[in-house]
Coordinates of C-alpha atoms in Angstrom, one line a residue:
X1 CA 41.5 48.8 40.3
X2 CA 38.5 48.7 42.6
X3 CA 37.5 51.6 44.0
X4 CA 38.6 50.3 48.1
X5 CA 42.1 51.5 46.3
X6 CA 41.0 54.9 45.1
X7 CA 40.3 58.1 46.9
X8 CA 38.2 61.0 46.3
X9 CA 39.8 64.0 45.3
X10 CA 37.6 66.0 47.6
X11 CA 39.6 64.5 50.5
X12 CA 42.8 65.7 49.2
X13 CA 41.6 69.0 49.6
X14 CA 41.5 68.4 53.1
X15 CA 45.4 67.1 53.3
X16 CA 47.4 70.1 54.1
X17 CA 49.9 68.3 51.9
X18 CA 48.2 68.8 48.5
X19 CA 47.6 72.4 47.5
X20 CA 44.7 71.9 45.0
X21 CA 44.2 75.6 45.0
X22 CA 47.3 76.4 42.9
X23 CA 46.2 77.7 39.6
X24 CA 49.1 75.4 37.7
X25 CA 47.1 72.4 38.7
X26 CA 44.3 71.2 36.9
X27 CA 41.3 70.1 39.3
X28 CA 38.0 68.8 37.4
X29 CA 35.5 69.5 40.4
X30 CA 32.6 71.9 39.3
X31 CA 33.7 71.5 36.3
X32 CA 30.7 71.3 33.1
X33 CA 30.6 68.0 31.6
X34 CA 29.7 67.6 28.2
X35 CA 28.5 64.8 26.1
X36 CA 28.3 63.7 22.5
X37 CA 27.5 66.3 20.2
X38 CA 28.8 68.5 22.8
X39 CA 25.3 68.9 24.7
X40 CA 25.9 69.7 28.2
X41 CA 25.0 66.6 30.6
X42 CA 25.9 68.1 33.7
X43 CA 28.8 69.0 36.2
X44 CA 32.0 67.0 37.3
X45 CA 31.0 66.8 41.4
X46 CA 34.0 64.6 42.0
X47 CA 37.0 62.0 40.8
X48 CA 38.1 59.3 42.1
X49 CA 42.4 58.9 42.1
X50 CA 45.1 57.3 43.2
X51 CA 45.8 58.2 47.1
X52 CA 49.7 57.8 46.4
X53 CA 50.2 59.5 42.9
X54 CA 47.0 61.6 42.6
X55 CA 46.4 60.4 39.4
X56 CA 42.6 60.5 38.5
X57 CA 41.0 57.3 37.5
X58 CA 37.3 58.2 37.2
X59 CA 35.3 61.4 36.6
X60 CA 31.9 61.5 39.0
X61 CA 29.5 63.0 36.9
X62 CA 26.1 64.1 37.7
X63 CA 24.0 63.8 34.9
X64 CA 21.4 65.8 35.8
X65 CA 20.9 67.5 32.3
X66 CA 20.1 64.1 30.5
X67 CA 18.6 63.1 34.2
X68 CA 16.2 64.4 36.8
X69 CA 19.0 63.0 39.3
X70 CA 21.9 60.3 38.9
X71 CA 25.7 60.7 39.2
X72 CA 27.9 57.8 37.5
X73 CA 31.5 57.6 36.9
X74 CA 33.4 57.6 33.8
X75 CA 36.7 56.5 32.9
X76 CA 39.1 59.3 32.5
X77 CA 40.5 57.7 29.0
X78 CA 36.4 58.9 27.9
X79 CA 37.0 62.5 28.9
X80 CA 38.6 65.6 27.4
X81 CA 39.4 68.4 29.4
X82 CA 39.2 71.5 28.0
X83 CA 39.1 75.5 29.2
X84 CA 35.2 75.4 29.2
X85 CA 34.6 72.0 30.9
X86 CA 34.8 68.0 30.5
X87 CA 33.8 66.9 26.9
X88 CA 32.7 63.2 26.9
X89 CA 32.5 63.0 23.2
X90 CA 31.3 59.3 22.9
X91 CA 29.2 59.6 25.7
X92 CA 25.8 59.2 24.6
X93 CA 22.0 59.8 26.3
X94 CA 21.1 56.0 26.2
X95 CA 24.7 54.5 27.6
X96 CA 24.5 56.9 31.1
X97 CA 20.8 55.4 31.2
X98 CA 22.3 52.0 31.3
X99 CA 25.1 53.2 33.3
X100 CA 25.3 51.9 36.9
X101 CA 24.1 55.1 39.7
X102 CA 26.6 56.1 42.2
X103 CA 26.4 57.0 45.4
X104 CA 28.6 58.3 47.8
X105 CA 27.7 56.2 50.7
X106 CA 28.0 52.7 48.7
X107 CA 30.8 51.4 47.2
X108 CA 31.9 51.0 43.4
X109 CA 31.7 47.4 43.5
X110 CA 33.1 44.7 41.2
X111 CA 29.5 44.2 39.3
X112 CA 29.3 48.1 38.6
X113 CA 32.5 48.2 37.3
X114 CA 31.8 45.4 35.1
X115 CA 27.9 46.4 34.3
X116 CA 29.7 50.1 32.9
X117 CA 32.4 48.7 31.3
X118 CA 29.9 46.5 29.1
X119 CA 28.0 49.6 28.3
X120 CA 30.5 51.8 27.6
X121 CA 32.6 49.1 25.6
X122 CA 30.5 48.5 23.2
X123 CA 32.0 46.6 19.7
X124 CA 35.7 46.7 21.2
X125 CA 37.8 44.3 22.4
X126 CA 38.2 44.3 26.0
X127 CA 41.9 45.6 25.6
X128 CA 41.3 48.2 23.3
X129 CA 38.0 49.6 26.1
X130 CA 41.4 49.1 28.9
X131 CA 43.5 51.0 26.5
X132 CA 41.4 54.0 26.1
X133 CA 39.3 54.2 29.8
X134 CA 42.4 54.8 31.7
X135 CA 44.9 56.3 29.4
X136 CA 44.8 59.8 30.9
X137 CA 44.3 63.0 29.0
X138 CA 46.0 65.3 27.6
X139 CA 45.7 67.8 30.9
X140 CA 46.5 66.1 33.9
X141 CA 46.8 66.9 37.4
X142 CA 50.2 67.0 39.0
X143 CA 50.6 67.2 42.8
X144 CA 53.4 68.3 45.0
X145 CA 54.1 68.9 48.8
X146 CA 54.3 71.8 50.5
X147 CA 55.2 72.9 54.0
X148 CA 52.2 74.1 56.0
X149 CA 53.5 75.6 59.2
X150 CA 50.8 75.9 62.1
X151 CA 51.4 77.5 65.4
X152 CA 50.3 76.6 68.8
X153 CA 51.2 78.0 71.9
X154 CA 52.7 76.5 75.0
X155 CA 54.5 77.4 78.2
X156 CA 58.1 78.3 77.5
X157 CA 59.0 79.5 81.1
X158 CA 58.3 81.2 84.1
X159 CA 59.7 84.4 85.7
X160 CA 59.7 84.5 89.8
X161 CA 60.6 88.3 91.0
X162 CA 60.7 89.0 94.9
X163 CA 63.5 91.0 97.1
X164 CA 66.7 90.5 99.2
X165 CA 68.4 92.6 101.6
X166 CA 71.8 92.9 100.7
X167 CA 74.4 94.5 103.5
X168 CA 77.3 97.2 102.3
X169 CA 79.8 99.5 104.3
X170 CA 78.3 102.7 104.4
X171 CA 80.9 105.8 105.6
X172 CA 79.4 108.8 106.9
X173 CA 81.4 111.9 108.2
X174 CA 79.7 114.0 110.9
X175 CA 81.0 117.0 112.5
X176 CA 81.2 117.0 116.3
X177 CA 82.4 119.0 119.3
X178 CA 84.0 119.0 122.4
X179 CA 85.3 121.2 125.0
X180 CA 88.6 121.6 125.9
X181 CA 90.2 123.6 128.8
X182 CA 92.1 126.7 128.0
X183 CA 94.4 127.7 130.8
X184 CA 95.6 131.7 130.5
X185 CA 98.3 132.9 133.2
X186 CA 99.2 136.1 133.6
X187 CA 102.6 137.6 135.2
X188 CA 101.9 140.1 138.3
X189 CA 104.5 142.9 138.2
X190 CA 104.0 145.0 141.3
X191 CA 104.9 142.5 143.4
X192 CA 101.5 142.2 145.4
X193 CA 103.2 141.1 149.5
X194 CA 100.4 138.8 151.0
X195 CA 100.2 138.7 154.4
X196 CA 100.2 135.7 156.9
X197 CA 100.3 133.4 153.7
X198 CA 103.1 130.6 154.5
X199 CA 103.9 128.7 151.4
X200 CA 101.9 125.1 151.1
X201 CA 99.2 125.9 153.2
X202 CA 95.4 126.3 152.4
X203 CA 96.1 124.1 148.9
X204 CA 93.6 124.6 146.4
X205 CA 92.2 123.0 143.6
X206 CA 89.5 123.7 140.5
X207 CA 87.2 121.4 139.0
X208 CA 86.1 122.4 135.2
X209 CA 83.4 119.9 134.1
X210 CA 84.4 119.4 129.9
X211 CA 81.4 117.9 127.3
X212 CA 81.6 116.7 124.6
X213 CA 79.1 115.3 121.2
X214 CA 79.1 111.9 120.2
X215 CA 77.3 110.8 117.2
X216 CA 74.3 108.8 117.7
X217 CA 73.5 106.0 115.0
X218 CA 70.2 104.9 113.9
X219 CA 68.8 103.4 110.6
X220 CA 65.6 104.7 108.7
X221 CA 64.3 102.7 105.3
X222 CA 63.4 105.1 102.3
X223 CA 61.8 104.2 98.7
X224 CA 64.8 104.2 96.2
X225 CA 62.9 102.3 93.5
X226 CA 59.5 101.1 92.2
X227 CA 59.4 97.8 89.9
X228 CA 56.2 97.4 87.3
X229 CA 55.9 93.7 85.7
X230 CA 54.0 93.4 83.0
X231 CA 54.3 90.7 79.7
X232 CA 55.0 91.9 75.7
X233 CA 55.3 89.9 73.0
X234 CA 58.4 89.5 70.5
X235 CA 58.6 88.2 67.2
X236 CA 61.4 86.2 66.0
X237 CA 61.6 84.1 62.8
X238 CA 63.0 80.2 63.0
X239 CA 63.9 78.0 59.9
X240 CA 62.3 74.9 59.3
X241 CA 63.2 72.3 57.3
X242 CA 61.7 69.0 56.1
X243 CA 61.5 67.1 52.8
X244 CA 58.6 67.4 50.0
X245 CA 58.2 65.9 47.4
X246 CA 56.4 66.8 43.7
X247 CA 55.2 64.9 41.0
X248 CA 57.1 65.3 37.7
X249 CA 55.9 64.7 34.3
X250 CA 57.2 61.6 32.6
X251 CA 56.7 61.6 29.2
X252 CA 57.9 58.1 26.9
X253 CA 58.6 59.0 23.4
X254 CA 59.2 56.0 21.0
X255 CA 60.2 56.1 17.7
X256 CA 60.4 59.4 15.3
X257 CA 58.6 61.5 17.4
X258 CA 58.6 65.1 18.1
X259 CA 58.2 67.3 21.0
X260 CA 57.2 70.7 21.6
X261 CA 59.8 72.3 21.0
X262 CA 60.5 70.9 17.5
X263 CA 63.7 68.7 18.2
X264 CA 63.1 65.1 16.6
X265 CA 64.2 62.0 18.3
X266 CA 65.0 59.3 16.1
X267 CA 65.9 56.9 19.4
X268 CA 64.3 53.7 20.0
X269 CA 62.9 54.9 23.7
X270 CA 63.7 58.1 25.4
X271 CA 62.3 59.0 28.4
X272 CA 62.8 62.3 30.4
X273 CA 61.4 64.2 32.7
X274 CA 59.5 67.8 32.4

């Protein structure tokens, strides 16, 4: 596998997809690196891994306690990962001299690969060296998706607020007066005579002017009610739903094996899932 198909594990940091701070994963970077005889070489700056499974391939190691200043990268199947570090137990002073220098801003090129792989191989076959450099160990990292919800904000709407005159019968009762004419008559009993008066003549009227109120209708505007707007903010939770996926441990157990928790399988092949 060339290193055009690997990744480094760095950048999965910066997927929102891959939580690499969760303490149940394992993640090599910063770790100490140790080398044969357990003398410390340096510190694990990086790994390089598969972009779809996350597997790690390589261990970038900077060597800079054998070296005043080189990083190379060793097969995963050459490390053990322990509590205090990365223990390269077969990694000796002379092969990371040999060893081809890495850089981050070249690639890991066929010739590297090969120019390591002869110094780290050594006396074995060339299957036994692909047996042991990727065979990963016994820690290893397992990824899984989760959701990472961000929030941005946006115009949802807009509110328009101005006034109408709306009409309504209105009834009002005021008191008003008039005049009326009261006529009083009054009998005569001692029988007045009245002298040269021939019945019909010298007719007479009376006038009485009569008033009256009327009402008088006008229409005044008062304040009946002051509006404020103003904005506030409300919180309301919404579900969201999508698929993740996690990477589950596949362990193959062949022959009379056991397993952690002491049951023996006496099977050809099983295979499950932790």
């Amino acid at each position: 596998m060339t290193q055009a198909s690997l990744i480094r594990l760095s950048e999965l940091n910066n997927d929102a997809q891959y939580n690499l701070n969760d303490t149940s994963m394992y993640n090599p970077v910063g770790a100490a690196a140790y080398g044969v005889n357990g003398d410390k070489i340096g510190t694990v700056r990086d790994a390089l891994v598969e972009p779809e499974t996350g597997r790690i391939r390589y261990f970038l190691v900077d060597v800079g306690g054998w070296f005043s200043s080189k990083e190379v990268l060793v097969p995963v199947g050459y490390g053990r990962v322990d509590d205090s570090g990365v223990y390269f137990d077969s990694l000796t002073k002379d092969q990371v001299k040999d060893m081809s220098e890495y850089r981050a801003d070249q690639a890991y090129s066929s010739e590297m690969m090969d120019t390591d792989e002869r110094v780290l191989r050594g006396n074995q076959s060339q299957e036994e060296y692909h047996q042991r450099a990727y065979q990963t160990p016994d820690r290893l990292q397992l990824l899984e998706e989760r959701l990472v919800v961000n929030k941005d904000r946006f115009k949802a709407g807009s509110v328009q607020i101005g006034k109408r005159i709306e009409t309504r019968q209105e009834t009002v009762s005021v008191p008003l007066q008039r005049e009326e004419v009261v006529i009083e008559r009054h009998a005569v009993t001692d029988g007045r005579a009245v002298e040269g008066a021939v019945l019909g003549e010298g007719h007479q009227t009376m006038s009485v002017d009569l008033e009256a109120e009327r009402a008088n209708i006008s229409k005044q505007a008062y304040v009946t009610e002051e509006v404020s707007v103003g904005k506030r903010a409300v919180t309301e939770t919404q579900q969201v739903t999508e698929t993740v996926g996690r990477e589950v441990l596949d362990v193959n157990q062949t022959g009379d094996v056991r397993t952690t928790e002491g049951t023996a399988l006496t099977d050809d092949t099983t295979k499950r899932n932790i």
